[in-house]
GROMACS .gro file of C-alpha atoms in nm:
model
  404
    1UNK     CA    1   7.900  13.056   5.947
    2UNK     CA    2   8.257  13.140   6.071
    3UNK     CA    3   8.119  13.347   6.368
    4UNK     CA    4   7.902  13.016   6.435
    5UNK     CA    5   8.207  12.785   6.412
    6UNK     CA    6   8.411  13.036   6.635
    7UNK     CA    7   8.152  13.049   6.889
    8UNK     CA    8   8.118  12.640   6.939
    9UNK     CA    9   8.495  12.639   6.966
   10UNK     CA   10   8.484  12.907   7.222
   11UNK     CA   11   8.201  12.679   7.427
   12UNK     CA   12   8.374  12.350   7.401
   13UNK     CA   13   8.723  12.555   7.524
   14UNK     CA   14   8.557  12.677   7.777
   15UNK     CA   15   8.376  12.372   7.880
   16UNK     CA   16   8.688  12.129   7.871
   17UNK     CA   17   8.885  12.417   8.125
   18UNK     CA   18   8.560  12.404   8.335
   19UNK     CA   19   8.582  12.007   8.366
   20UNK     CA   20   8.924  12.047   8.409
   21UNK     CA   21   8.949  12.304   8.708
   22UNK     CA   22   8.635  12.130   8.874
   23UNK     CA   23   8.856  11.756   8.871
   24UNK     CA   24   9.160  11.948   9.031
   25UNK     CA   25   8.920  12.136   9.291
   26UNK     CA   26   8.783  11.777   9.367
   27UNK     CA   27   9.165  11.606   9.381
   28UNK     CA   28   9.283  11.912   9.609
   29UNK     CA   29   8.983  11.922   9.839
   30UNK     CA   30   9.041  11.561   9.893
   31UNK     CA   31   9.371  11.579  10.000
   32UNK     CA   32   9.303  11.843  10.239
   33UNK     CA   33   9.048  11.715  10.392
   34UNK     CA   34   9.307  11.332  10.412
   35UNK     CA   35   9.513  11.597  10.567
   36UNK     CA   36   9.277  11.712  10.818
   37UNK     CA   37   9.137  11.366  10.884
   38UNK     CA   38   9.499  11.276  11.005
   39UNK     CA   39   9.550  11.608  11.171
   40UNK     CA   40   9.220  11.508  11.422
   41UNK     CA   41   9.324  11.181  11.433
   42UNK     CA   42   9.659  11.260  11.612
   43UNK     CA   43   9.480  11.523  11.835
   44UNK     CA   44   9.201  11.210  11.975
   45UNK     CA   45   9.549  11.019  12.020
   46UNK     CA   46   9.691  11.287  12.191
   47UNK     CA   47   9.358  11.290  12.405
   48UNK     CA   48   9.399  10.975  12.498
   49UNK     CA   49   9.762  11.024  12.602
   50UNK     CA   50   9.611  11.238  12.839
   51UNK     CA   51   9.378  11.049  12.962
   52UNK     CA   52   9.595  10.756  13.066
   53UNK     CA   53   9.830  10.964  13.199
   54UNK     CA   54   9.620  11.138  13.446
   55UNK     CA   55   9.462  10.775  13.524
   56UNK     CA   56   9.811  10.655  13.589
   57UNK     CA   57   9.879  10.947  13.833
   58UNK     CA   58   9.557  10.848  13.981
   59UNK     CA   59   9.550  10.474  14.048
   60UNK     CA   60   9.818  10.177  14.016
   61UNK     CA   61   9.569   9.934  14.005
   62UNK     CA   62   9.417  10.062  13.676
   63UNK     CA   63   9.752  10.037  13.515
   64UNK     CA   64   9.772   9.662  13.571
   65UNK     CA   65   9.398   9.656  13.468
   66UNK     CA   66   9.486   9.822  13.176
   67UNK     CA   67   9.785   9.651  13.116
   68UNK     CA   68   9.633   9.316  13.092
   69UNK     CA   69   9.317   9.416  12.896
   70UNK     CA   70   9.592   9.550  12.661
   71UNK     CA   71   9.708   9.188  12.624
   72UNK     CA   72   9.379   9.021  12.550
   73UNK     CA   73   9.235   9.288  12.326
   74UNK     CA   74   9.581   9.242  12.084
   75UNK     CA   75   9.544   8.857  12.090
   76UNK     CA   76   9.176   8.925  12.024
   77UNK     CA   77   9.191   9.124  11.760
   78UNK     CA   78   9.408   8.950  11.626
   79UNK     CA   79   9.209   8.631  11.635
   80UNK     CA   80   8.948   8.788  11.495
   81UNK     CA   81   9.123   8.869  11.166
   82UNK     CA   82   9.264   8.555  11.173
   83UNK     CA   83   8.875   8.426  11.193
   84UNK     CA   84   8.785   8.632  10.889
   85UNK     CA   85   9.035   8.522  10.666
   86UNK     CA   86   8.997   8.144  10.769
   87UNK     CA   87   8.626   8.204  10.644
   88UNK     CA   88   8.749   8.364  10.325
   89UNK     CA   89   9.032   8.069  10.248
   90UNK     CA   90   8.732   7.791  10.330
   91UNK     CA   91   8.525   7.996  10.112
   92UNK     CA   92   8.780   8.026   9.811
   93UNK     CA   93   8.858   7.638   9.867
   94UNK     CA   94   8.506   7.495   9.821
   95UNK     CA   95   8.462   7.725   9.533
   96UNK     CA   96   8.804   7.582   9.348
   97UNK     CA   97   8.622   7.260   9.454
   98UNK     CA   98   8.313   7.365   9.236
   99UNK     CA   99   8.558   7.455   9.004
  100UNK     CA  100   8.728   7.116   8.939
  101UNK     CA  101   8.380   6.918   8.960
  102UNK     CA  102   8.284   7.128   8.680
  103UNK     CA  103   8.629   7.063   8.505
  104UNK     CA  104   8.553   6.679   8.522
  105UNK     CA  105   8.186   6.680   8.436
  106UNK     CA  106   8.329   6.878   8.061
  107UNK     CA  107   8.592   6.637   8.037
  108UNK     CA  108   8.354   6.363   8.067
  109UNK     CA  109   8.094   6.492   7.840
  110UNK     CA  110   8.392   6.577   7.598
  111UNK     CA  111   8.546   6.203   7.575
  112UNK     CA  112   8.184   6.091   7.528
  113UNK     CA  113   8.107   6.284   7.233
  114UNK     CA  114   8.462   6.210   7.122
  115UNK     CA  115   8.370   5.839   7.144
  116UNK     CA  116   8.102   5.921   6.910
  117UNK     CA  117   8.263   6.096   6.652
  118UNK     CA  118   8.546   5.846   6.635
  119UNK     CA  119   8.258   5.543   6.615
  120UNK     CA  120   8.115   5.782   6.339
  121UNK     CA  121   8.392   5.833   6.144
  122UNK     CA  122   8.463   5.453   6.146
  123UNK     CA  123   8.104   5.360   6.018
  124UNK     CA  124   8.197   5.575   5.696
  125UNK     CA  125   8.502   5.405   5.671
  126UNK     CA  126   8.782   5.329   5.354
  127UNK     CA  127   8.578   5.030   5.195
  128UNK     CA  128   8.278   5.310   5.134
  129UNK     CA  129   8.467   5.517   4.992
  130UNK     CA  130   8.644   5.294   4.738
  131UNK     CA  131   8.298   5.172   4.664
  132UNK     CA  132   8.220   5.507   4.559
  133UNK     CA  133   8.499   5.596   4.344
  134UNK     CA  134   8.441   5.246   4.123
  135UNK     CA  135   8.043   5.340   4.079
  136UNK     CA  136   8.120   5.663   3.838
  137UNK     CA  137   7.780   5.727   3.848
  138UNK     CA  138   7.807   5.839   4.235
  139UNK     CA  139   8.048   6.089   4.265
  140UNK     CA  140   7.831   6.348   4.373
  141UNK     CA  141   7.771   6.058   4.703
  142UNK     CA  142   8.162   6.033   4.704
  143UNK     CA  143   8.191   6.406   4.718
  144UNK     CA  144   7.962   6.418   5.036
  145UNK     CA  145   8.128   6.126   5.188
  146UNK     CA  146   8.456   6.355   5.200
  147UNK     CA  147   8.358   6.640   5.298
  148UNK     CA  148   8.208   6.479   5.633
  149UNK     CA  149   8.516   6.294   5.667
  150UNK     CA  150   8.694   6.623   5.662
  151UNK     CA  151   8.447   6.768   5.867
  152UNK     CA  152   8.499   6.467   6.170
  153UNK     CA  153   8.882   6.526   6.121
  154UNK     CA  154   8.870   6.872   6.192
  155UNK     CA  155   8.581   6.802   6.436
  156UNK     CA  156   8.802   6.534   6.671
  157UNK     CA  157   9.132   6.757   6.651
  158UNK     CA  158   8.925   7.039   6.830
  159UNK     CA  159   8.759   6.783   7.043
  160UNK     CA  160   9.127   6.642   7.113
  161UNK     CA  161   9.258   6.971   7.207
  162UNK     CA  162   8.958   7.093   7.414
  163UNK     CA  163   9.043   6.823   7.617
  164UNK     CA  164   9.365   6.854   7.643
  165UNK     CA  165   9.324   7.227   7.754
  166UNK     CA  166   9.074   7.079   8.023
  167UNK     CA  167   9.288   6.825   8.164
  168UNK     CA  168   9.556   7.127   8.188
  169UNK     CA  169   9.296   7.335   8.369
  170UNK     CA  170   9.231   7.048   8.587
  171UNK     CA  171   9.562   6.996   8.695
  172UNK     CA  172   9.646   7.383   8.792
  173UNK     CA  173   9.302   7.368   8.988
  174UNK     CA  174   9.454   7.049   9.159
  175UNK     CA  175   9.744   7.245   9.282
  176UNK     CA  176   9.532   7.550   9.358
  177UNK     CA  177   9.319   7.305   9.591
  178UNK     CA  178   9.663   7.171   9.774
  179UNK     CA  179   9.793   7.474   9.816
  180UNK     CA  180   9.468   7.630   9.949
  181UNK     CA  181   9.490   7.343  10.203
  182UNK     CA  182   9.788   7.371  10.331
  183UNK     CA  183   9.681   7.763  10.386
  184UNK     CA  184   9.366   7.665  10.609
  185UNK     CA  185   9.610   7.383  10.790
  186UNK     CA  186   9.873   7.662  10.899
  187UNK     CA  187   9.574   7.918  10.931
  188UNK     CA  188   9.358   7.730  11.183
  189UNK     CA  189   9.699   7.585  11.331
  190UNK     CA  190   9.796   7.950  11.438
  191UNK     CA  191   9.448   7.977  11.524
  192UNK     CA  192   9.450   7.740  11.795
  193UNK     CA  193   9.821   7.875  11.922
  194UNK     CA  194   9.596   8.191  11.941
  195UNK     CA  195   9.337   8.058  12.155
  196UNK     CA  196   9.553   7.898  12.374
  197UNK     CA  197   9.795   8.259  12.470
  198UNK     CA  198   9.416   8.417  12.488
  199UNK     CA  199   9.301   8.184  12.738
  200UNK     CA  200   9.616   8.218  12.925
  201UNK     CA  201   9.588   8.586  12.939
  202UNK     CA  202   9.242   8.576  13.017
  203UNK     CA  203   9.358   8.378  13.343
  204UNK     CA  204   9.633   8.664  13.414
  205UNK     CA  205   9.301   8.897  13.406
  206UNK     CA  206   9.137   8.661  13.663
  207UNK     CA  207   9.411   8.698  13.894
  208UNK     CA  208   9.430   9.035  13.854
  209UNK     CA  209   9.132   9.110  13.893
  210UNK     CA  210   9.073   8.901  14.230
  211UNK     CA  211   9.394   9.066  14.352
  212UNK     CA  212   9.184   9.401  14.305
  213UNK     CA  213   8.903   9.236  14.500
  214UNK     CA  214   9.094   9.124  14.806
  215UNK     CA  215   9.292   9.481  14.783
  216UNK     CA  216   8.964   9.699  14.778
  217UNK     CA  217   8.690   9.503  14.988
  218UNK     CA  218   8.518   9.799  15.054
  219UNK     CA  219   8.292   9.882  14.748
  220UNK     CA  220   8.377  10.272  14.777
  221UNK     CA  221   8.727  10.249  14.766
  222UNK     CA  222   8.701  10.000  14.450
  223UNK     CA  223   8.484  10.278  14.314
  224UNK     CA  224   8.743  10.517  14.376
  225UNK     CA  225   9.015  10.308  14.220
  226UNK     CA  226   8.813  10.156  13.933
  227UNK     CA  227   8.509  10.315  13.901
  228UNK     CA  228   8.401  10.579  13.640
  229UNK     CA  229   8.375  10.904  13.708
  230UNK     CA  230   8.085  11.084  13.551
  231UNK     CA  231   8.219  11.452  13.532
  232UNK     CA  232   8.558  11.335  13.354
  233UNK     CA  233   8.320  11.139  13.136
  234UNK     CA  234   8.100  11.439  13.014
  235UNK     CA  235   8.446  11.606  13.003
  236UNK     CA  236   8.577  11.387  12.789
  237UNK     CA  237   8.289  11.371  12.584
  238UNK     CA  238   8.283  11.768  12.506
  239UNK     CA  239   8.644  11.714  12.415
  240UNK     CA  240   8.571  11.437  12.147
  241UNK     CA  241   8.268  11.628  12.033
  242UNK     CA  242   8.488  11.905  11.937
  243UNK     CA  243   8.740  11.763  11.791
  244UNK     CA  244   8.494  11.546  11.555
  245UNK     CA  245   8.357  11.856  11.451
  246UNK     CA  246   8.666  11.968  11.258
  247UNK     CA  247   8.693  11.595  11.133
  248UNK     CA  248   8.661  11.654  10.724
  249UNK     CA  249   8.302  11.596  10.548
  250UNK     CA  250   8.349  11.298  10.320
  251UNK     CA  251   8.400  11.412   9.982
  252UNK     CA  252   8.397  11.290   9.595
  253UNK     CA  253   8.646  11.107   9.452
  254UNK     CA  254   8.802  11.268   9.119
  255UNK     CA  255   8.555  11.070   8.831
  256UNK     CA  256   8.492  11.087   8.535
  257UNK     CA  257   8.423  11.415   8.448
  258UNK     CA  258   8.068  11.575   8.399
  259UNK     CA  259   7.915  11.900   8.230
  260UNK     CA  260   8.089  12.236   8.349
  261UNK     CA  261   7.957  12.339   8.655
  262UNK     CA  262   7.775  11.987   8.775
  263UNK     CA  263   7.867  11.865   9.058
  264UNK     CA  264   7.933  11.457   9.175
  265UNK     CA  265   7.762  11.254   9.374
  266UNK     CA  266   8.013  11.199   9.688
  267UNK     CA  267   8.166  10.888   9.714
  268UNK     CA  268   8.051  10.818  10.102
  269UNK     CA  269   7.781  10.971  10.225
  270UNK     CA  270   7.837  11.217  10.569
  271UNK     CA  271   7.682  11.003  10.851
  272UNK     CA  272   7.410  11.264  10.944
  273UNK     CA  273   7.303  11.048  11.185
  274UNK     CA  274   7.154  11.245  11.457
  275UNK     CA  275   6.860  11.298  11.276
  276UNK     CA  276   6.816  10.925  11.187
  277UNK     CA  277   6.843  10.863  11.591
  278UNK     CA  278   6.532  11.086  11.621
  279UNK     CA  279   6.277  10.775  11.715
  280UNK     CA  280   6.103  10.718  11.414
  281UNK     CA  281   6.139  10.331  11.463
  282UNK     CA  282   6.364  10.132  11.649
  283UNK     CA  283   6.740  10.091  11.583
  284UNK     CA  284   6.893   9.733  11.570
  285UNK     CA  285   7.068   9.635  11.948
  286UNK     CA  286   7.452   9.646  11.945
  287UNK     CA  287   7.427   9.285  12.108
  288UNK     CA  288   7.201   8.992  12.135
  289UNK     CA  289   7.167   8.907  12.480
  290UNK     CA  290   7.010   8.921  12.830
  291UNK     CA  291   6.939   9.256  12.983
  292UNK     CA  292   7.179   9.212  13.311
  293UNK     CA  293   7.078   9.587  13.407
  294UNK     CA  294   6.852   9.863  13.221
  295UNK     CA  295   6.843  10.243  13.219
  296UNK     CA  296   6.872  10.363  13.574
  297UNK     CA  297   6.919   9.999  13.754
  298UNK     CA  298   7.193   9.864  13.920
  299UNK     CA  299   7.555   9.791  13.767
  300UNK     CA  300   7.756   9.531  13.926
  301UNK     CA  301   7.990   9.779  14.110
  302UNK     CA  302   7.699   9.962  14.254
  303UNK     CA  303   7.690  10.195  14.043
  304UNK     CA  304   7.325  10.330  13.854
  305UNK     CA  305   7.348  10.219  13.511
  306UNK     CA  306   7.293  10.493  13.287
  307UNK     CA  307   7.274  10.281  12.984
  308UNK     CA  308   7.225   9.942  12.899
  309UNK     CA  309   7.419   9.636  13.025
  310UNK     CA  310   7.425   9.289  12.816
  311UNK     CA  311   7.483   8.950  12.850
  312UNK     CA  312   7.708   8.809  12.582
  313UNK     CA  313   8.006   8.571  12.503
  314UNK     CA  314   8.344   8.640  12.504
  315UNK     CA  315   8.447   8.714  12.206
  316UNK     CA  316   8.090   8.793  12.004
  317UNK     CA  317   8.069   9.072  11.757
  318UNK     CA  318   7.972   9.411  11.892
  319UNK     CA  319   7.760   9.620  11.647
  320UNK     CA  320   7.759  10.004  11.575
  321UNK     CA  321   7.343  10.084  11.633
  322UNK     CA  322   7.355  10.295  11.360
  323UNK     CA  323   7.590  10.498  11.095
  324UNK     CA  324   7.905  10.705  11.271
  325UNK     CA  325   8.276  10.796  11.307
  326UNK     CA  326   8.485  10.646  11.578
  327UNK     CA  327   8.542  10.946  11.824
  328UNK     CA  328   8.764  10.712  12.060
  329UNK     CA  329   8.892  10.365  12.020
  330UNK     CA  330   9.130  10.291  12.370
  331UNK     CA  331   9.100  10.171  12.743
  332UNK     CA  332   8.937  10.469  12.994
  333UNK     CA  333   8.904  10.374  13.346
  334UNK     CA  334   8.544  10.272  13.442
  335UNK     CA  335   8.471  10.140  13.065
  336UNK     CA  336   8.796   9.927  13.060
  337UNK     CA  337   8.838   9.895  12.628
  338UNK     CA  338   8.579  10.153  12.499
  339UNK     CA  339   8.501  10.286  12.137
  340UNK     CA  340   8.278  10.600  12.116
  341UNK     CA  341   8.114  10.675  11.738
  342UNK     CA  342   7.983  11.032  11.724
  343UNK     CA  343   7.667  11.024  11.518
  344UNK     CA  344   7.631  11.393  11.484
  345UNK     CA  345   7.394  11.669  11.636
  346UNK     CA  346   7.543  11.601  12.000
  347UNK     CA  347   7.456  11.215  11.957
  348UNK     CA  348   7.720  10.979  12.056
  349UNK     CA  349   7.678  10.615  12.171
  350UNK     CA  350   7.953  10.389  12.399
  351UNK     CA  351   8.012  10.041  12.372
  352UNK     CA  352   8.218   9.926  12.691
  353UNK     CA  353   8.383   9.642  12.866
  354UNK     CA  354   8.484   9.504  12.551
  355UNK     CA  355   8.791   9.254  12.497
  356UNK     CA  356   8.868   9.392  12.107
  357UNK     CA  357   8.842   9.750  11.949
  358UNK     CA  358   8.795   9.640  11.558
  359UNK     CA  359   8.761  10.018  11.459
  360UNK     CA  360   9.020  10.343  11.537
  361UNK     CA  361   9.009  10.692  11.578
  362UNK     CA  362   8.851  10.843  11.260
  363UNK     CA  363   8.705  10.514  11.105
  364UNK     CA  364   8.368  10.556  10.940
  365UNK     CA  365   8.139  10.274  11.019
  366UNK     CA  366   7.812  10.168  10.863
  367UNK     CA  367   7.463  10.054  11.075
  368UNK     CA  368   7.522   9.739  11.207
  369UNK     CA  369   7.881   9.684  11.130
  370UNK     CA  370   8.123   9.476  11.357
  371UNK     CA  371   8.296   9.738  11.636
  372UNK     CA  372   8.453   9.550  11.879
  373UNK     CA  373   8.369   9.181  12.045
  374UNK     CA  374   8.258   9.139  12.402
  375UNK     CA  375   8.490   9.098  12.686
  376UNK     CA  376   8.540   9.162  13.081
  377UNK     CA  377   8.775   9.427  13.074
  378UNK     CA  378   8.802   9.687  13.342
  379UNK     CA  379   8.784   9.454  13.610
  380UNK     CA  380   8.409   9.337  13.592
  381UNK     CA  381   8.375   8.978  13.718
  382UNK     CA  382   8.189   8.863  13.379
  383UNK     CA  383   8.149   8.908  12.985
  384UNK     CA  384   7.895   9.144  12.880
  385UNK     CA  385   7.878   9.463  12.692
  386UNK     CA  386   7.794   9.808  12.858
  387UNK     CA  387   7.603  10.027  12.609
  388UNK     CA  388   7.490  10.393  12.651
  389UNK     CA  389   7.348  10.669  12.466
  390UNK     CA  390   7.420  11.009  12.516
  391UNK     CA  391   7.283  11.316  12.350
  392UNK     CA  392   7.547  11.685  12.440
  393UNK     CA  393   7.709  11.420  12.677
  394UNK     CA  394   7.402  11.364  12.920
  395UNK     CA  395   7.253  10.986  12.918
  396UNK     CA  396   6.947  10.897  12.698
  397UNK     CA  397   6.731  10.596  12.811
  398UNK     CA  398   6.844  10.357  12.527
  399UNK     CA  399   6.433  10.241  12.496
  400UNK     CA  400   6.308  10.520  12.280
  401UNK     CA  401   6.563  10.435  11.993
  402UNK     CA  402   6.626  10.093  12.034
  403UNK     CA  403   6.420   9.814  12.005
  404UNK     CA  404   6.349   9.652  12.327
   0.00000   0.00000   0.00000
């Protein structure tokens, strides 16, 4: 028996050490891998750094292109928070509406049934009781009689002070509603100051950009200045595939502990998405719109489109095709404000022209999940988003994945 007892003592020792080394294995690889998440994350930035440096060096006219694309895409972005959270205060204001309509319909049904009791109460009123107590032969009626009066008195106080708690409740809900106002007033007030320094700096763009037009008439010197360069592009593209390949696998969050040696289920998923991109059915399109130029037609600038490019409004949500990490997140010259996600296995899709990056370097993002909002940056003469797909940095025809 003792050798028993000694033996299930030695197991649940054991065990609680076991669930105790796996939760600080699971704490400290989570904190390295934080650590190496940030350690990437300055090395893209640093990337970046680069990039605009050498583009600098290279042309003054993509400076001021940059420079006012900078402008918008802060106003922008800003705006668009500012959209969100407008939704979210209209949202919390109808429901404290719901609230106090709710309040009043109790307090009405309350007063009624108040009404009643009181009219109740008076119907078994003094002169039946003394009635009862001079017929002797009654008391067991009187005794009833009583008891419900006792019963109504107890009955109306908690009636009186439900009510009372309800017209408290509908007060604070009052001043919730006022206050909640006065939120959305100032909200979409700053709202409009927004739209107005966005439209403003959207005309600074327009003048820059005709400036650039007059300057470089001839379409191969605008290339020269503006224009992508496809061999800095793959370039770059190696680079960012690199460094996303140290970039941490997601990992479990320290739980609640499980059996010795089990292991958790992790608390985001690792995108793995290059084998979802294989075409097994089509991918939803980062943009409603009109095709303006397909796989291998004509951009704008001349160029041959190696990707997709699409009609949209400034300002519309851009969405990620499908699961990823944000490789890049900045302005590159050619793609004015571009975001990259890497989607693993050499995948990597690009999402340019845009007039808001909504992600950074290092964000995870989910299929179908607001990237960026469509713009004109880089110079182009109107809104519309340039997607591509590349697979080990060479263009994919965007058909076989996406629907059409």
């Amino acid at each position: 028996m003792r050798l028993i007892l000694l033996a299930c003592l030695l197991f649940f020792f054991t065990g609680s050490q076991a669930v105790a080394q796996t939760t600080a294995q699971r704490a400290q690889k989570a904190a390295a891998a934080e650590k190496q998440l940030q350690q990437t994350r300055a090395r893209i930035k640093a990337l970046a750094d680069e990039q605009k440096k050498i583009e600098a060096e290279r042309s003054a006219a993509s400076k001021a292109l940059r420079e006012v694309d900078g402008k918008v895409s802060g106003t922008q972005r800003s705006l668009h928070t500012l959209e969100a959270q407008i939704a979210e205060q209209q949202k919390a204001l109808e429901d404290l509406r719901e609230k106090r309509l709710a309040l009043e319909r109790s307090l009405s049904r309350q007063r009624a049934e108040l009404a009643t009791l009181i009219r109740s109460a008076y119907a078994l009123g003094r002169h039946e009781q003394l009635k009862l107590l001079l017929e002797q032969d009654r008391m067991s009626d009187l005794a009833r009689v009583l008891a419900y009066h006792r019963y109504f008195q107890r009955d109306r106080q908690l009636r009186i002070t439900g009510i009372s708690a309800e017209l408290q409740s509908l007060a604070q809900v009052g001043e919730q509603i006022e206050a909640k106002q006065a939120e959305l007033v100032a909200a979409r007030d700053k709202r409009k100051s927004e739209l107005a320094t966005l439209a403003e700096q959207r005309r600074e763009r327009g003048k820059v950009v005709s400036s650039l037009d007059s300057k470089f008439r001839d379409r191969k010197a605008r290339i020269t200045a503006l224009g992508r360069d496809e061999k800095s592009t793959v370039v770059l593209l190696e680079r960012l595939r690199k460094l996303m390949a140290q970039m941490p696998k997601p990992v479990a969050k320290p739980g609640k502990p499980g059996k010795p040696g089990g292991s958790a289920k992790p608390s985001l998923k690792p995108s793995g998405i290059g084998s979802a991109m294989i075409p097994t059915g089509p991918l939803k399109l980062p943009l409603a719109g009109s095709m303006l130029a397909g796989f291998g037609g004509v951009m704008p600038d001349g160029h041959k489109s190696q990707g997709w490019l699409i009609a949209g409004n400034p300002g519309a949500e851009v969405h990620a095709v499908s699961a990823g990490r944000v490789a890049y997140a900045d302005w590159l010259k050619g793609y004015g404000l571009l975001i990259i996600l890497d989607h693993g296995n050499g995948y990597m899709t690009l999402y340019a022209f845009n007039d808001a990056l909504l992600k950074n370097a290092g964000d995870l993002v989910k299929a179908g999940e607001a990237i960026s909002t469509v713009g004109s940056s880089g110079g182009q003469g109107r809104s519309a988003l340039y997607f591509e797909l590349r697979r080990n940095g060479q263009p994919q025809d965007p058909r076989s994945w996406l629907g059409k």
